[in-house]
PDB file of C-alpha atoms and ligand atoms in Angstrom:
ATOM      1  CA  MET K  68     -75.880  78.595  67.309  1.00 91.00           C
ATOM      2  CA  LYS K  69     -74.826  75.089  68.236  1.00 96.00           C
ATOM      3  CA  LEU K  70     -75.891  71.812  66.631  1.00 98.00           C
ATOM      4  CA  LEU K  71     -75.797  68.352  68.189  1.00 98.00           C
ATOM      5  CA  LEU K  72     -75.828  65.212  66.046  1.00 98.00           C
ATOM      6  CA  ILE K  73     -77.612  62.587  68.097  1.00 98.00           C
ATOM      7  CA  GLY K  74     -78.783  59.066  67.318  1.00 97.00           C
ATOM      8  CA  HIS K  75     -78.322  55.357  67.886  1.00 97.00           C
ATOM      9  CA  PRO K  76     -74.862  53.846  67.328  1.00 96.00           C
ATOM     10  CA  ASN K  77     -73.964  53.121  63.694  1.00 97.00           C
ATOM     11  CA  VAL K  78     -76.657  55.231  62.014  1.00 98.00           C
ATOM     12  CA  GLY K  79     -74.211  57.434  60.085  1.00 98.00           C
ATOM     13  CA  LYS K  80     -73.709  60.383  62.445  1.00 98.00           C
ATOM     14  CA  SER K  81     -69.964  60.616  61.864  1.00 96.00           C
ATOM     15  CA  VAL K  82     -70.245  60.336  58.068  1.00 97.00           C
ATOM     16  CA  LEU K  83     -72.812  63.132  58.185  1.00 97.00           C
ATOM     17  CA  PHE K  84     -70.580  65.130  60.549  1.00 97.00           C
ATOM     18  CA  ASN K  85     -67.692  64.872  58.107  1.00 96.00           C
ATOM     19  CA  ARG K  86     -69.894  66.029  55.235  1.00 96.00           C
ATOM     20  CA  LEU K  87     -71.143  69.023  57.209  1.00 96.00           C
ATOM     21  CA  THR K  88     -67.891  70.235  58.734  1.00 95.00           C
ATOM     22  CA  GLY K  89     -64.720  71.469  57.143  1.00 79.00           C
ATOM     23  CA  ALA K  90     -61.109  70.894  58.112  1.00 79.00           C
ATOM     24  CA  ASN K  91     -61.313  72.597  61.480  1.00 83.00           C
ATOM     25  CA  VAL K  92     -62.289  69.536  63.497  1.00 92.00           C
ATOM     26  CA  THR K  93     -61.034  68.700  66.976  1.00 93.00           C
ATOM     27  CA  GLU K  94     -61.297  65.508  68.954  1.00 93.00           C
ATOM     28  CA  SER K  95     -61.016  65.632  72.722  1.00 92.00           C
ATOM     29  CA  ASN K  96     -62.194  64.147  75.968  1.00 93.00           C
ATOM     30  CA  TYR K  97     -65.535  65.423  77.092  1.00 92.00           C
ATOM     31  CA  PRO K  98     -64.796  67.447  80.277  1.00 90.00           C
ATOM     32  CA  GLY K  99     -64.910  65.263  83.375  1.00 89.00           C
ATOM     33  CA  THR K 100     -65.124  62.010  81.377  1.00 90.00           C
ATOM     34  CA  THR K 101     -62.912  59.567  79.483  1.00 89.00           C
ATOM     35  CA  VAL K 102     -65.187  59.590  76.449  1.00 92.00           C
ATOM     36  CA  ASP K 103     -63.919  61.165  73.197  1.00 90.00           C
ATOM     37  CA  TYR K 104     -66.109  63.427  71.128  1.00 93.00           C
ATOM     38  CA  THR K 105     -65.581  65.419  67.944  1.00 96.00           C
ATOM     39  CA  LYS K 106     -66.410  69.047  67.366  1.00 96.00           C
ATOM     40  CA  GLY K 107     -66.313  71.066  64.161  1.00 97.00           C
ATOM     41  CA  TYR K 108     -67.782  74.059  62.398  1.00 96.00           C
ATOM     42  CA  MET K 109     -70.011  74.730  59.429  1.00 96.00           C
ATOM     43  CA  GLN K 110     -71.552  77.788  57.790  1.00 93.00           C
ATOM     44  CA  ILE K 111     -75.298  78.359  57.635  1.00 94.00           C
ATOM     45  CA  ASP K 112     -76.390  81.533  55.836  1.00 92.00           C
ATOM     46  CA  GLY K 113     -72.988  83.041  56.526  1.00 92.00           C
ATOM     47  CA  GLU K 114     -73.129  82.243  60.232  1.00 94.00           C
ATOM     48  CA  GLU K 115     -70.481  80.002  61.790  1.00 94.00           C
ATOM     49  CA  VAL K 116     -72.192  77.174  63.611  1.00 96.00           C
ATOM     50  CA  GLU K 117     -70.583  74.692  66.001  1.00 96.00           C
ATOM     51  CA  LEU K 118     -71.423  71.057  65.343  1.00 97.00           C
ATOM     52  CA  ILE K 119     -70.873  68.228  67.830  1.00 97.00           C
ATOM     53  CA  ASP K 120     -70.789  64.529  66.926  1.00 97.00           C
ATOM     54  CA  VAL K 121     -72.386  63.099  70.078  1.00 96.00           C
ATOM     55  CA  PRO K 122     -71.566  59.461  71.008  1.00 95.00           C
ATOM     56  CA  GLY K 123     -74.273  57.037  69.866  1.00 95.00           C
ATOM     57  CA  THR K 124     -77.023  56.369  72.386  1.00 95.00           C
ATOM     58  CA  PHE K 125     -80.102  54.134  72.292  1.00 95.00           C
ATOM     59  CA  SER K 126     -82.064  56.195  74.782  1.00 92.00           C
ATOM     60  CA  LEU K 127     -81.791  58.997  77.294  1.00 93.00           C
ATOM     61  CA  ASP K 128     -81.684  56.418  80.062  1.00 92.00           C
ATOM     62  CA  PRO K 129     -77.938  55.701  79.793  1.00 91.00           C
ATOM     63  CA  LYS K 130     -76.627  52.125  79.986  1.00 92.00           C
ATOM     64  CA  ASP K 131     -72.889  52.819  79.620  1.00 92.00           C
ATOM     65  CA  LYS K 132     -70.267  55.580  79.790  1.00 91.00           C
ATOM     66  CA  ALA K 133     -70.718  56.733  76.194  1.00 90.00           C
ATOM     67  CA  GLU K 134     -74.492  56.979  76.635  1.00 93.00           C
ATOM     68  CA  GLU K 135     -73.986  58.879  79.892  1.00 94.00           C
ATOM     69  CA  VAL K 136     -71.859  61.391  78.020  1.00 94.00           C
ATOM     70  CA  ALA K 137     -74.431  61.675  75.241  1.00 95.00           C
ATOM     71  CA  VAL K 138     -77.112  62.589  77.775  1.00 95.00           C
ATOM     72  CA  LYS K 139     -74.738  64.928  79.599  1.00 95.00           C
ATOM     73  CA  MET K 140     -73.846  66.698  76.348  1.00 95.00           C
ATOM     74  CA  LEU K 141     -77.512  67.185  75.587  1.00 96.00           C
ATOM     75  CA  LYS K 142     -78.192  68.637  79.038  1.00 95.00           C
ATOM     76  CA  ASP K 143     -75.025  70.792  78.977  1.00 96.00           C
ATOM     77  CA  ASN K 144     -76.143  72.367  75.688  1.00 96.00           C
ATOM     78  CA  GLU K 145     -79.733  73.320  76.328  1.00 95.00           C
ATOM     79  CA  ASP K 146     -79.686  76.085  73.720  1.00 95.00           C
ATOM     80  CA  SER K 147     -78.768  73.714  70.879  1.00 97.00           C
ATOM     81  CA  ILE K 148     -80.649  72.513  67.857  1.00 98.00           C
ATOM     82  CA  VAL K 149     -80.575  68.710  67.633  1.00 98.00           C
ATOM     83  CA  ILE K 150     -80.127  66.843  64.366  1.00 98.00           C
ATOM     84  CA  CYS K 151     -81.574  63.484  65.240  1.00 98.00           C
ATOM     85  CA  VAL K 152     -80.115  60.846  62.919  1.00 98.00           C
ATOM     86  CA  ILE K 153     -82.289  57.795  62.390  1.00 98.00           C
ATOM     87  CA  ASP K 154     -81.542  54.588  60.476  1.00 98.00           C
ATOM     88  CA  SER K 155     -84.436  54.454  57.979  1.00 98.00           C
ATOM     89  CA  THR K 156     -84.455  50.657  58.226  1.00 97.00           C
ATOM     90  CA  LYS K 157     -85.051  50.826  62.016  1.00 96.00           C
ATOM     91  CA  ILE K 158     -87.306  53.799  62.098  1.00 95.00           C
ATOM     92  CA  GLU K 159     -89.503  52.973  65.096  1.00 93.00           C
ATOM     93  CA  ARG K 160     -86.660  52.596  67.561  1.00 91.00           C
ATOM     94  CA  GLY K 161     -85.066  55.740  66.230  1.00 95.00           C
ATOM     95  CA  LEU K 162     -88.262  57.735  66.485  1.00 95.00           C
ATOM     96  CA  TYR K 163     -88.574  56.813  70.131  1.00 94.00           C
ATOM     97  CA  LEU K 164     -85.284  58.591  70.871  1.00 95.00           C
ATOM     98  CA  ALA K 165     -86.300  61.534  68.682  1.00 96.00           C
ATOM     99  CA  LEU K 166     -89.567  61.887  70.606  1.00 94.00           C
ATOM    100  CA  GLU K 167     -87.696  61.822  73.912  1.00 93.00           C
ATOM    101  CA  ILE K 168     -85.532  64.709  72.709  1.00 95.00           C
ATOM    102  CA  ILE K 169     -88.487  66.654  71.308  1.00 94.00           C
ATOM    103  CA  GLU K 170     -90.237  66.106  74.648  1.00 91.00           C
ATOM    104  CA  MET K 171     -87.300  67.717  76.461  1.00 93.00           C
ATOM    105  CA  GLY K 172     -88.022  70.879  74.493  1.00 94.00           C
ATOM    106  CA  TYR K 173     -85.163  70.859  71.993  1.00 96.00           C
ATOM    107  CA  PRO K 174     -85.737  72.093  68.470  1.00 97.00           C
ATOM    108  CA  VAL K 175     -85.223  68.940  66.364  1.00 97.00           C
ATOM    109  CA  VAL K 176     -84.588  68.165  62.715  1.00 98.00           C
ATOM    110  CA  ILE K 177     -84.764  64.504  61.766  1.00 98.00           C
ATOM    111  CA  ALA K 178     -82.369  63.001  59.224  1.00 98.00           C
ATOM    112  CA  LEU K 179     -83.750  59.693  57.949  1.00 98.00           C
ATOM    113  CA  ASN K 180     -80.378  58.330  56.992  1.00 98.00           C
ATOM    114  CA  MET K 181     -79.562  55.066  55.177  1.00 98.00           C
ATOM    115  CA  TRP K 182     -82.395  55.979  52.824  1.00 98.00           C
ATOM    116  CA  ASP K 183     -80.666  53.938  50.092  1.00 98.00           C
ATOM    117  CA  VAL K 184     -80.694  50.812  52.282  1.00 98.00           C
ATOM    118  CA  ALA K 185     -84.381  51.299  53.122  1.00 98.00           C
ATOM    119  CA  LYS K 186     -85.166  51.627  49.398  1.00 98.00           C
ATOM    120  CA  ASP K 187     -83.182  48.445  48.633  1.00 98.00           C
ATOM    121  CA  LYS K 188     -85.206  46.613  51.277  1.00 98.00           C
ATOM    122  CA  ASP K 189     -88.496  48.011  49.922  1.00 98.00           C
ATOM    123  CA  ILE K 190     -89.265  49.663  53.234  1.00 97.00           C
ATOM    124  CA  GLU K 191     -92.013  52.212  52.700  1.00 95.00           C
ATOM    125  CA  ILE K 192     -91.903  55.386  54.740  1.00 96.00           C
ATOM    126  CA  ASP K 193     -94.666  57.976  54.600  1.00 96.00           C
ATOM    127  CA  LEU K 194     -92.592  61.134  54.960  1.00 97.00           C
ATOM    128  CA  GLN K 195     -95.574  63.460  54.780  1.00 96.00           C
ATOM    129  CA  ARG K 196     -97.345  61.582  57.568  1.00 95.00           C
ATOM    130  CA  LEU K 197     -94.242  61.648  59.754  1.00 95.00           C
ATOM    131  CA  ARG K 198     -93.861  65.373  59.245  1.00 95.00           C
ATOM    132  CA  GLU K 199     -97.509  65.946  60.141  1.00 93.00           C
ATOM    133  CA  LEU K 200     -97.364  63.757  63.239  1.00 91.00           C
ATOM    134  CA  LEU K 201     -94.104  65.079  64.597  1.00 92.00           C
ATOM    135  CA  GLY K 202     -94.345  68.673  63.441  1.00 92.00           C
ATOM    136  CA  VAL K 203     -90.587  68.809  62.877  1.00 95.00           C
ATOM    137  CA  PRO K 204     -88.632  68.758  59.613  1.00 97.00           C
ATOM    138  CA  VAL K 205     -87.962  65.198  58.404  1.00 98.00           C
ATOM    139  CA  VAL K 206     -85.395  64.849  55.623  1.00 98.00           C
ATOM    140  CA  PRO K 207     -84.254  61.609  53.964  1.00 98.00           C
ATOM    141  CA  THR K 208     -80.475  61.407  53.596  1.00 98.00           C
ATOM    142  CA  ILE K 209     -77.735  59.153  52.291  1.00 98.00           C
ATOM    143  CA  ALA K 210     -74.713  60.349  54.241  1.00 98.00           C
ATOM    144  CA  VAL K 211     -72.218  58.257  52.243  1.00 97.00           C
ATOM    145  CA  SER K 212     -73.138  59.939  48.947  1.00 97.00           C
ATOM    146  CA  GLY K 213     -74.257  63.290  50.335  1.00 97.00           C
ATOM    147  CA  TRP K 214     -77.743  62.945  48.851  1.00 98.00           C
ATOM    148  CA  GLY K 215     -80.263  65.000  50.881  1.00 98.00           C
ATOM    149  CA  VAL K 216     -77.640  66.721  53.010  1.00 97.00           C
ATOM    150  CA  LYS K 217     -78.178  70.114  51.399  1.00 97.00           C
ATOM    151  CA  GLU K 218     -81.912  69.883  52.092  1.00 98.00           C
ATOM    152  CA  LEU K 219     -81.197  68.830  55.674  1.00 98.00           C
ATOM    153  CA  VAL K 220     -79.059  71.938  56.183  1.00 97.00           C
ATOM    154  CA  SER K 221     -81.764  74.134  54.666  1.00 97.00           C
ATOM    155  CA  LYS K 222     -84.242  72.881  57.299  1.00 97.00           C
ATOM    156  CA  ILE K 223     -82.075  73.478  60.360  1.00 96.00           C
ATOM    157  CA  LYS K 224     -83.308  77.016  60.889  1.00 92.00           C
ATOM    158  CA  ASP K 225     -86.940  75.797  60.657  1.00 90.00           C
ATOM    159  CA  ALA K 226     -86.502  73.699  63.801  1.00 93.00           C
ATOM    160  CA  LYS K 227     -88.703  74.915  66.656  1.00 90.00           C
ATOM    161  CA  PRO K 228     -89.455  73.519  70.111  1.00 91.00           C
ATOM    162  CA  ARG K 229     -92.683  71.482  70.012  1.00 85.00           C
ATOM    163  CA  ASP K 230     -95.544  71.097  72.447  1.00 72.00           C
ATOM    164  CA  ILE K 231     -95.366  67.336  73.043  1.00 69.00           C
ATOM    165  CA  SER K 232     -98.959  67.014  74.242  1.00 69.00           C
ATOM    166  CA  LYS K 233    -100.131  67.910  70.745  1.00 67.00           C
ATOM    167  CA  ILE K 234     -98.009  65.145  69.223  1.00 66.00           C
ATOM    168  CA  GLU K 235     -99.301  62.557  71.694  1.00 69.00           C
ATOM    169  CA  SER K 236    -102.923  63.368  71.035  1.00 71.00           C
ATOM    170  CA  LYS K 237    -102.317  63.141  67.273  1.00 69.00           C
ATOM    171  CA  VAL K 238    -100.533  59.791  67.605  1.00 66.00           C
ATOM    172  CA  GLU K 239    -103.307  58.454  69.853  1.00 69.00           C
ATOM    173  CA  GLY K 240    -105.873  59.655  67.350  1.00 62.00           C
ATOM    174  CA  THR K 241    -104.375  57.415  64.662  1.00 54.00           C
ATOM    175  CA  SER K 242    -104.520  54.117  66.549  1.00 47.00           C
TER     176      SER K 242
HETATM  177  N1  GTP G 377     -75.544  52.613  52.691  1.00 77.06           N
HETATM  178  C1  GTP G 377     -75.327  53.588  53.548  1.00 77.06           C
HETATM  179  N2  GTP G 377     -74.346  53.472  54.471  1.00 77.06           N
HETATM  180  C2  GTP G 377     -74.155  54.479  55.340  1.00 77.06           C
HETATM  181  C3  GTP G 377     -74.938  55.669  55.305  1.00 77.06           C
HETATM  182  N3  GTP G 377     -74.505  56.489  56.285  1.00 77.06           N
HETATM  183  C4  GTP G 377     -73.504  55.848  56.905  1.00 77.06           C
HETATM  184  N4  GTP G 377     -73.280  54.627  56.357  1.00 77.06           N
HETATM  185  C5  GTP G 377     -72.301  53.622  56.811  1.00 77.06           C
HETATM  186  O1  GTP G 377     -72.726  53.170  58.094  1.00 77.06           O
HETATM  187  C6  GTP G 377     -71.615  52.902  58.935  1.00 77.06           C
HETATM  188  C7  GTP G 377     -71.728  53.690  60.236  1.00 77.06           C
HETATM  189  O2  GTP G 377     -71.538  55.056  59.965  1.00 77.06           O
HETATM  190  P1  GTP G 377     -70.979  56.048  61.103  1.00 77.06           P
HETATM  191  O3  GTP G 377     -71.037  57.419  60.555  1.00 77.06           O
HETATM  192  O4  GTP G 377     -69.680  55.574  61.613  1.00 77.06           O
HETATM  193  O5  GTP G 377     -72.084  55.828  62.213  1.00 77.06           O
HETATM  194  P2  GTP G 377     -72.188  56.562  63.641  1.00 77.06           P
HETATM  195  O6  GTP G 377     -73.614  56.907  63.837  1.00 77.06           O
HETATM  196  O7  GTP G 377     -71.205  57.678  63.717  1.00 77.06           O
HETATM  197  O8  GTP G 377     -71.777  55.397  64.631  1.00 77.06           O
HETATM  198  P3  GTP G 377     -71.271  55.552  66.178  1.00 77.06           P
HETATM  199  O9  GTP G 377     -70.264  56.657  66.217  1.00 77.06           O
HETATM  200  O10 GTP G 377     -70.706  54.225  66.506  1.00 77.06           O
HETATM  201  O11 GTP G 377     -72.478  55.857  67.002  1.00 77.06           O
HETATM  202  C8  GTP G 377     -70.375  53.233  58.118  1.00 77.06           C
HETATM  203  O12 GTP G 377     -69.897  52.035  57.550  1.00 77.06           O
HETATM  204  C9  GTP G 377     -70.895  54.162  57.032  1.00 77.06           C
HETATM  205  O13 GTP G 377     -70.154  54.123  55.861  1.00 77.06           O
HETATM  206  C10 GTP G 377     -75.988  55.771  54.315  1.00 77.06           C
HETATM  207  O14 GTP G 377     -76.754  56.749  54.226  1.00 77.06           O
HETATM  208  N5  GTP G 377     -76.127  54.698  53.476  1.00 77.06           N
HETATM  209 MG1   MG G 378     -69.626  58.039  65.050  1.00 77.06          MG
END
């Protein structure tokens, strides 16, 4: 099993990566590119799982070299589960990327990171509603303290590919 950590720049992917992986971490150029990426390993239910810290990207329509590599890494690892990391204070933009990845057929787990910052700003997020609409696990996290990370890991194996047409009809039904 392989896991990809994907999300916008500066949402906490690398802090989360460091929490999830142990000492056996390698940084190298992504093959055929000049962009660095980091790879490590973690254990889930006794199974060794590879985890990749994908360069931050705003969308799957790449605007620079790092974003190109992010999209390439996604396409090169079609059998992966994606942990989509979203900044809870900028949830709409983050969800757009998550939906794009769900639409491509990847099993997705969403980490709503920076949950502490969202709470400080009194941003209200209806987790139950998000879970119902998206049909994927949605877990609030605070990567810097580790809060929620255990729950996030426990949901990884629940991730399943989704039929996007069902999500769209649900979202349309709410407007
Ligand atoms: N308050 C708070 N700060 C966080 C949290 N997660 C990460 N940060 C901080 O946010 C900043 C960005 O974190 P990174 O892990 O470097 O973000 P990234 O997604 O890897 O960024 P790129 O690699 O540039 O795409 C750092 O200063 C972290 O300490 C969180 O849950 N709460
Ligand atoms: Mg990073």
